[in-house]
């Protein structure tokens, strides 16, 4: 079965065409700057080569039409006709309380998604644009939604409720939802496979450290707590997001700077985190380079970043009454040996010890803990597209 996986963002569309029988990626790439000057489609060829095709891509539908054209094109095509695409799997950021798993997209699902958009105004409307575009470009081809939030629907109320008036929950569904669920679910299943462990017997803390970042406490296969909340702003310090921040500081800033909703949302989402602290960049490689060159704010940023993750690991071990496996994933978790080391350096007391030699690994699955470490420390590159393709295949197969 050939599944087209789409991740439609506000100005970008990532795609991957996955062959579930051969278990291989046939094509992948990204459309960038949708609706802006200088839009283009970049194809990542299997040989590592990149092809950039510049075009006027005014909206998501035109962008996806461009992708479909490239998939069957003489120069870059990988299939003969579009009828070889059997299904489409969409990454959808927010499923609210309505979806605790992936779903076949039909009209009633779209209606719920449209309602859920107010919970994720930066993400869900773009995901929906991808769905509408596919409905008109490939009518009759089944579509599936895979949610970032779904995996966390197992969290107990004591973990997902905020200390705010209860009516705000009943009226507006303000609660913690968590994100990166597809990634946490994937690395959990890979961790079980790597350790030959029964998912129902292990307690795992998964650290997805990328531009966005979150920690997940997974007890016997269920997400029981996670660091992102109502929005992806809560929790860890991220590339440009604050992470945990006193709500009193937010209202204070709003008063002092005389700013309202939009400006404060931009502040906490786009100008804070590592970018805001270091003044260097939101990109961890550039921050590490600056710190190595002696930049004090870059060093402070790295210390703060690691310290916040360390605290969450401690908290989630307490939440689960122990931990058997600590997983690192995401661009930083997979690649930065020094960040993994910094996070684990204070966790000896919990039986977490990293082997410096094994920890030199970059971007591939590995157990980097010492032989004597009570807790296994694993590096696992995430693959959210694979999960989306597999979920889509499963749901489509069950329809027949
Ligand atoms: P992601 O959002 O998962 O693509 O992760 C992006 C983040 O991973 C950026 O902050 C990158 O700087 C970081 N990253 C990627 N490669 C490395 C590396 N070799 N060392 C440190 N950070 C890296």
JSON list of N, CA and C in Angstrom, two decimals, residues 9 55 84 96 114 137 148 173 185-186 203 219 242 253 264 267 293 315 385 396:
[
{"chain": "A", "resi": 9, "resn": "UNK", "atom": "N", "xyz": [1.73, 22.63, 7.75]},
{"chain": "A", "resi": 9, "resn": "UNK", "atom": "CA", "xyz": [1.89, 23.71, 8.72]},
{"chain": "A", "resi": 9, "resn": "UNK", "atom": "C", "xyz": [1.33, 25.00, 8.16]},
{"chain": "A", "resi": 55, "resn": "UNK", "atom": "N", "xyz": [8.51, 27.93, -7.34]},
{"chain": "A", "resi": 55, "resn": "UNK", "atom": "CA", "xyz": [7.21, 28.11, -8.01]},
{"chain": "A", "resi": 55, "resn": "UNK", "atom": "C", "xyz": [6.37, 29.08, -7.21]},
{"chain": "A", "resi": 84, "resn": "UNK", "atom": "N", "xyz": [-1.94, 5.24, -7.83]},
{"chain": "A", "resi": 84, "resn": "UNK", "atom": "CA", "xyz": [-1.08, 4.38, -7.00]},
{"chain": "A", "resi": 84, "resn": "UNK", "atom": "C", "xyz": [-1.00, 4.86, -5.55]},
{"chain": "A", "resi": 96, "resn": "UNK", "atom": "N", "xyz": [-8.15, 17.44, 20.77]},
{"chain": "A", "resi": 96, "resn": "UNK", "atom": "CA", "xyz": [-8.95, 17.76, 21.94]},
{"chain": "A", "resi": 96, "resn": "UNK", "atom": "C", "xyz": [-9.23, 16.52, 22.78]},
{"chain": "A", "resi": 114, "resn": "UNK", "atom": "N", "xyz": [-12.93, 21.08, 13.01]},
{"chain": "A", "resi": 114, "resn": "UNK", "atom": "CA", "xyz": [-13.16, 22.53, 12.82]},
{"chain": "A", "resi": 114, "resn": "UNK", "atom": "C", "xyz": [-13.44, 23.19, 14.17]},
{"chain": "A", "resi": 137, "resn": "UNK", "atom": "N", "xyz": [-8.38, 17.16, -4.45]},
{"chain": "A", "resi": 137, "resn": "UNK", "atom": "CA", "xyz": [-7.38, 16.72, -5.44]},
{"chain": "A", "resi": 137, "resn": "UNK", "atom": "C", "xyz": [-7.41, 15.21, -5.67]},
{"chain": "A", "resi": 148, "resn": "UNK", "atom": "N", "xyz": [-1.30, 14.57, 17.48]},
{"chain": "A", "resi": 148, "resn": "UNK", "atom": "CA", "xyz": [-0.20, 14.73, 18.45]},
{"chain": "A", "resi": 148, "resn": "UNK", "atom": "C", "xyz": [-0.67, 14.54, 19.88]},
{"chain": "A", "resi": 173, "resn": "UNK", "atom": "N", "xyz": [-12.86, 23.80, 27.98]},
{"chain": "A", "resi": 173, "resn": "UNK", "atom": "CA", "xyz": [-11.96, 22.64, 27.89]},
{"chain": "A", "resi": 173, "resn": "UNK", "atom": "C", "xyz": [-10.50, 23.02, 28.13]},
{"chain": "A", "resi": 185, "resn": "UNK", "atom": "N", "xyz": [5.04, 7.81, 21.39]},
{"chain": "A", "resi": 185, "resn": "UNK", "atom": "CA", "xyz": [4.51, 6.46, 21.18]},
{"chain": "A", "resi": 185, "resn": "UNK", "atom": "C", "xyz": [5.51, 5.63, 20.37]},
{"chain": "A", "resi": 186, "resn": "UNK", "atom": "N", "xyz": [6.08, 6.25, 19.35]},
{"chain": "A", "resi": 186, "resn": "UNK", "atom": "CA", "xyz": [7.03, 5.53, 18.50]},
{"chain": "A", "resi": 186, "resn": "UNK", "atom": "C", "xyz": [8.28, 5.10, 19.31]},
{"chain": "A", "resi": 203, "resn": "UNK", "atom": "N", "xyz": [8.44, 1.15, 32.84]},
{"chain": "A", "resi": 203, "resn": "UNK", "atom": "CA", "xyz": [8.19, 2.59, 33.04]},
{"chain": "A", "resi": 203, "resn": "UNK", "atom": "C", "xyz": [9.26, 3.36, 32.27]},
{"chain": "A", "resi": 219, "resn": "UNK", "atom": "N", "xyz": [3.83, 4.84, 31.58]},
{"chain": "A", "resi": 219, "resn": "UNK", "atom": "CA", "xyz": [3.80, 3.74, 32.55]},
{"chain": "A", "resi": 219, "resn": "UNK", "atom": "C", "xyz": [3.01, 2.58, 31.96]},
{"chain": "A", "resi": 242, "resn": "UNK", "atom": "N", "xyz": [8.83, 29.59, 25.83]},
{"chain": "A", "resi": 242, "resn": "UNK", "atom": "CA", "xyz": [9.29, 29.79, 27.21]},
{"chain": "A", "resi": 242, "resn": "UNK", "atom": "C", "xyz": [9.44, 28.50, 28.00]},
{"chain": "A", "resi": 253, "resn": "UNK", "atom": "N", "xyz": [4.19, 41.36, 32.63]},
{"chain": "A", "resi": 253, "resn": "UNK", "atom": "CA", "xyz": [4.78, 41.83, 31.37]},
{"chain": "A", "resi": 253, "resn": "UNK", "atom": "C", "xyz": [3.72, 42.55, 30.53]},
{"chain": "A", "resi": 264, "resn": "UNK", "atom": "N", "xyz": [1.60, 39.04, 23.22]},
{"chain": "A", "resi": 264, "resn": "UNK", "atom": "CA", "xyz": [2.10, 38.17, 24.28]},
{"chain": "A", "resi": 264, "resn": "UNK", "atom": "C", "xyz": [2.21, 36.73, 23.77]},
{"chain": "A", "resi": 267, "resn": "UNK", "atom": "N", "xyz": [5.34, 36.65, 21.86]},
{"chain": "A", "resi": 267, "resn": "UNK", "atom": "CA", "xyz": [6.47, 36.69, 22.80]},
{"chain": "A", "resi": 267, "resn": "UNK", "atom": "C", "xyz": [6.78, 35.31, 23.37]},
{"chain": "A", "resi": 293, "resn": "UNK", "atom": "N", "xyz": [32.76, 28.94, 22.32]},
{"chain": "A", "resi": 293, "resn": "UNK", "atom": "CA", "xyz": [33.62, 30.11, 22.04]},
{"chain": "A", "resi": 293, "resn": "UNK", "atom": "C", "xyz": [33.62, 31.10, 23.21]},
{"chain": "A", "resi": 315, "resn": "UNK", "atom": "N", "xyz": [10.87, 14.40, 38.34]},
{"chain": "A", "resi": 315, "resn": "UNK", "atom": "CA", "xyz": [9.45, 14.50, 38.67]},
{"chain": "A", "resi": 315, "resn": "UNK", "atom": "C", "xyz": [8.67, 13.31, 38.11]},
{"chain": "A", "resi": 385, "resn": "UNK", "atom": "N", "xyz": [6.50, 10.07, 10.80]},
{"chain": "A", "resi": 385, "resn": "UNK", "atom": "CA", "xyz": [5.87, 9.77, 9.50]},
{"chain": "A", "resi": 385, "resn": "UNK", "atom": "C", "xyz": [5.57, 8.27, 9.38]},
{"chain": "A", "resi": 396, "resn": "UNK", "atom": "N", "xyz": [-7.27, 1.95, 7.29]},
{"chain": "A", "resi": 396, "resn": "UNK", "atom": "CA", "xyz": [-7.83, 1.71, 5.96]},
{"chain": "A", "resi": 396, "resn": "UNK", "atom": "C", "xyz": [-8.12, 0.22, 5.75]}
]
